[in-house]
PDB file of C-alpha atoms in Angstrom:
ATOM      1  CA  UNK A  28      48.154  24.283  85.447  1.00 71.00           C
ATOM      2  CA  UNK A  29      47.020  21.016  84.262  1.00 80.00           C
ATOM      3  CA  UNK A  30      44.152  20.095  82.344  1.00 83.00           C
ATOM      4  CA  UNK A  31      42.972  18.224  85.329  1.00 73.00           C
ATOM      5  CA  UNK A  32      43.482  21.032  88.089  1.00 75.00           C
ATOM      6  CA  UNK A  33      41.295  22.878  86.122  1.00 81.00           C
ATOM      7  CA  UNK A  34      37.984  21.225  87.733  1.00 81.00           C
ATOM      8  CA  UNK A  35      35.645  24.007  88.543  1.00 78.00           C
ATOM      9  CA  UNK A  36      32.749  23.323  91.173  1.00 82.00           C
ATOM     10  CA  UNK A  37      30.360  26.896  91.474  1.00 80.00           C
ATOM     11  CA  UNK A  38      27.027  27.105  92.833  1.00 79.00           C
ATOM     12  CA  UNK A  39      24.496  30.016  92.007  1.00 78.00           C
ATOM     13  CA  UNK A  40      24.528  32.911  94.486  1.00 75.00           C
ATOM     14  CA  UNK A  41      20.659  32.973  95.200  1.00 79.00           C
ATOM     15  CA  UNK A  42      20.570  28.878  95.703  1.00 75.00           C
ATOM     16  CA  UNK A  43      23.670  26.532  96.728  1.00 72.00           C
ATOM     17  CA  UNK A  44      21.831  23.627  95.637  1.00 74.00           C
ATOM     18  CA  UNK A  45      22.184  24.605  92.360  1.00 81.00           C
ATOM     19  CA  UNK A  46      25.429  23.404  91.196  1.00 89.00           C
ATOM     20  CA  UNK A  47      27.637  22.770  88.105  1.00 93.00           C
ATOM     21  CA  UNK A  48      31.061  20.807  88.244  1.00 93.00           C
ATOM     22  CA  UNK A  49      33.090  21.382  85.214  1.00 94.00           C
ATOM     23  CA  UNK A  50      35.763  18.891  84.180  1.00 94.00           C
ATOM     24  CA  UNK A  51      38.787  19.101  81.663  1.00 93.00           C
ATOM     25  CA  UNK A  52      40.072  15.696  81.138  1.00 92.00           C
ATOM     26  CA  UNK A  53      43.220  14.992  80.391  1.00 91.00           C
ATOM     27  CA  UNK A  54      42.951  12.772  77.772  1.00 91.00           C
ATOM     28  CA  UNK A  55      42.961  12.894  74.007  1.00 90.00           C
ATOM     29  CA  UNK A  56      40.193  10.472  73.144  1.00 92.00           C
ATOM     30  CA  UNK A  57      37.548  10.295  76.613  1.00 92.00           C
ATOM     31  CA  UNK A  58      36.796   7.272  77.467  1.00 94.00           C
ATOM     32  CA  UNK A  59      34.207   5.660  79.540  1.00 94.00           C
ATOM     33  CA  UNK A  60      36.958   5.478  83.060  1.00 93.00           C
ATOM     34  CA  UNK A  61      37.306   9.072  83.283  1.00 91.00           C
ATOM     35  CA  UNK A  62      33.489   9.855  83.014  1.00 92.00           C
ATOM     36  CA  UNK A  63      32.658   7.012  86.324  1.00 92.00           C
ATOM     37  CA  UNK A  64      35.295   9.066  87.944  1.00 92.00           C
ATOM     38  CA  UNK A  65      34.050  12.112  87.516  1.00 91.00           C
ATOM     39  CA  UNK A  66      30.787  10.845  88.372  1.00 92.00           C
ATOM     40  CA  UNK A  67      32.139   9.699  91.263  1.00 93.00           C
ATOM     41  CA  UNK A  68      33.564  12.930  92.074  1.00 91.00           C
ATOM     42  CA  UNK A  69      30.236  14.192  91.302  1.00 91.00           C
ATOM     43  CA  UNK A  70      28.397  11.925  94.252  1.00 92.00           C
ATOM     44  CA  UNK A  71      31.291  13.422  96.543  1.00 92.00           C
ATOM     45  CA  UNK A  72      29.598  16.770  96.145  1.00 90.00           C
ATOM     46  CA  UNK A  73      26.103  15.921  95.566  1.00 90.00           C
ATOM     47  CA  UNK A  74      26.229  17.061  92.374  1.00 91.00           C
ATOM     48  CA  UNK A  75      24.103  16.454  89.360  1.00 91.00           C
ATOM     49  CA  UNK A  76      25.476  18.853  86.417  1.00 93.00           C
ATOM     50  CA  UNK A  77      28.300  18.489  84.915  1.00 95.00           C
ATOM     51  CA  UNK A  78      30.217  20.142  81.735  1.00 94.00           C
ATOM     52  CA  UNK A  79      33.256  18.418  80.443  1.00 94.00           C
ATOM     53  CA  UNK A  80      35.238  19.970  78.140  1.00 94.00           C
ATOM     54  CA  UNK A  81      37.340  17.363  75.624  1.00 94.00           C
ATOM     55  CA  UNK A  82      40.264  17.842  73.821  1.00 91.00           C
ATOM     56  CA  UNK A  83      39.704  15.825  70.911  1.00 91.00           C
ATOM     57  CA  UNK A  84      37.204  13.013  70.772  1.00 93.00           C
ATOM     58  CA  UNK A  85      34.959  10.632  72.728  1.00 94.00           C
ATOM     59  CA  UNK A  86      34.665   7.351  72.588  1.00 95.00           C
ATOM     60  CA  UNK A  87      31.214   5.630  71.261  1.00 96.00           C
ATOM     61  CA  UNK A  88      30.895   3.437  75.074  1.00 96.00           C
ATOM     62  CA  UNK A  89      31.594   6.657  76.532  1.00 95.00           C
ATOM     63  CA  UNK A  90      28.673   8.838  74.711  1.00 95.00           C
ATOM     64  CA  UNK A  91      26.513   5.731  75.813  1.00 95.00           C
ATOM     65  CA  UNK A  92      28.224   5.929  79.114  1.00 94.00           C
ATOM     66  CA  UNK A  93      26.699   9.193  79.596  1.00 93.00           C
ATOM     67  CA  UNK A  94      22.921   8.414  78.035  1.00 94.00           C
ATOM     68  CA  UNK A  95      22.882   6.082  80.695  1.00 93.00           C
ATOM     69  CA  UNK A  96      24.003   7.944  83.483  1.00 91.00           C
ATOM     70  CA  UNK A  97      21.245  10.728  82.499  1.00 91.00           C
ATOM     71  CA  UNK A  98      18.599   9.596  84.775  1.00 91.00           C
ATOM     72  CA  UNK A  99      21.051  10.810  87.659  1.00 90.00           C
ATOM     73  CA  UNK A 100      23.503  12.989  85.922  1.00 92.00           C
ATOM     74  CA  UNK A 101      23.376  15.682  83.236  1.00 93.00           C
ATOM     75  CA  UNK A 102      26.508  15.726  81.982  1.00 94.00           C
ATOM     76  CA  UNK A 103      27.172  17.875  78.452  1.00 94.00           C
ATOM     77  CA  UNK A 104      30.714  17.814  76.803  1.00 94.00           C
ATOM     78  CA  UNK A 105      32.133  20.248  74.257  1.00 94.00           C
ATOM     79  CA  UNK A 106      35.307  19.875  72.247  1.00 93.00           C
ATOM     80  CA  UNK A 107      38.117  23.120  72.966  1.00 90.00           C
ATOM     81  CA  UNK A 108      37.567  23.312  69.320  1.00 89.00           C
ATOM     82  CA  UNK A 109      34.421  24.476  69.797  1.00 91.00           C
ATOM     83  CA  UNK A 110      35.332  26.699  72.776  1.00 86.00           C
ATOM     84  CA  UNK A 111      38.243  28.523  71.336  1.00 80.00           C
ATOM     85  CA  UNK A 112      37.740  32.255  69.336  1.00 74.00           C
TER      86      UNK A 112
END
C-alpha cells in the first residue's frame, strides 16, 4: 500500500475518547499543506493526537505550523530513519 493508506486511527480499549491518528505522508520534505489536512482530517474524527511519521525532512513553516496548532492538537513527527532497526 501507499504511504498515505497507511493512516491509522485506534482508540484505547478502556476509553474511546482516547484517541491517536497516525499519518504517513507522502512526501519527501512535509510541508505546512499536508499538516492543515491532516488536521482537518483530525476535526473529522474529533481527534486531538496525532503521530506523523516523515520520510525525510520538514519544512521550518511546517515545525511552526505545528507549535501553533498545539493549543488544539498534539501532533509529534518522527523520521522512518528513526523508526527503522
Amino acid at each position: 500500500p501507499s504511504r498515505g493508506q497507511m493512516m491509522l486511527f485506534v482508540e484505547h480499549s478502556n476509553n474511546q475518547g482516547d484517541q491517536l491518528m497516525v499519518f504517513f505522508p507522502e512526501e519527501e520534505k512535509l510541508g505546512v499543506k499536508p499538516i492543515k489536512s491532516f488536521c482537518d482530517e483530525m476535526q473529522k474524527n474529533n481527534c486531538s493526537r496525532a503521530i506523523m511519521v516523515v520520510k525525510h525532512s520538514i519544512t521550518p513553516f511546517a515545525k511552526q505550523a505545528i507549535q501553533e496548532m498545539a493549543e488544539n492538537y498534539k501532533i509529534e513527527y518522527f523520521f522512518d530513519s528513526e523508526l527503522l532497526v
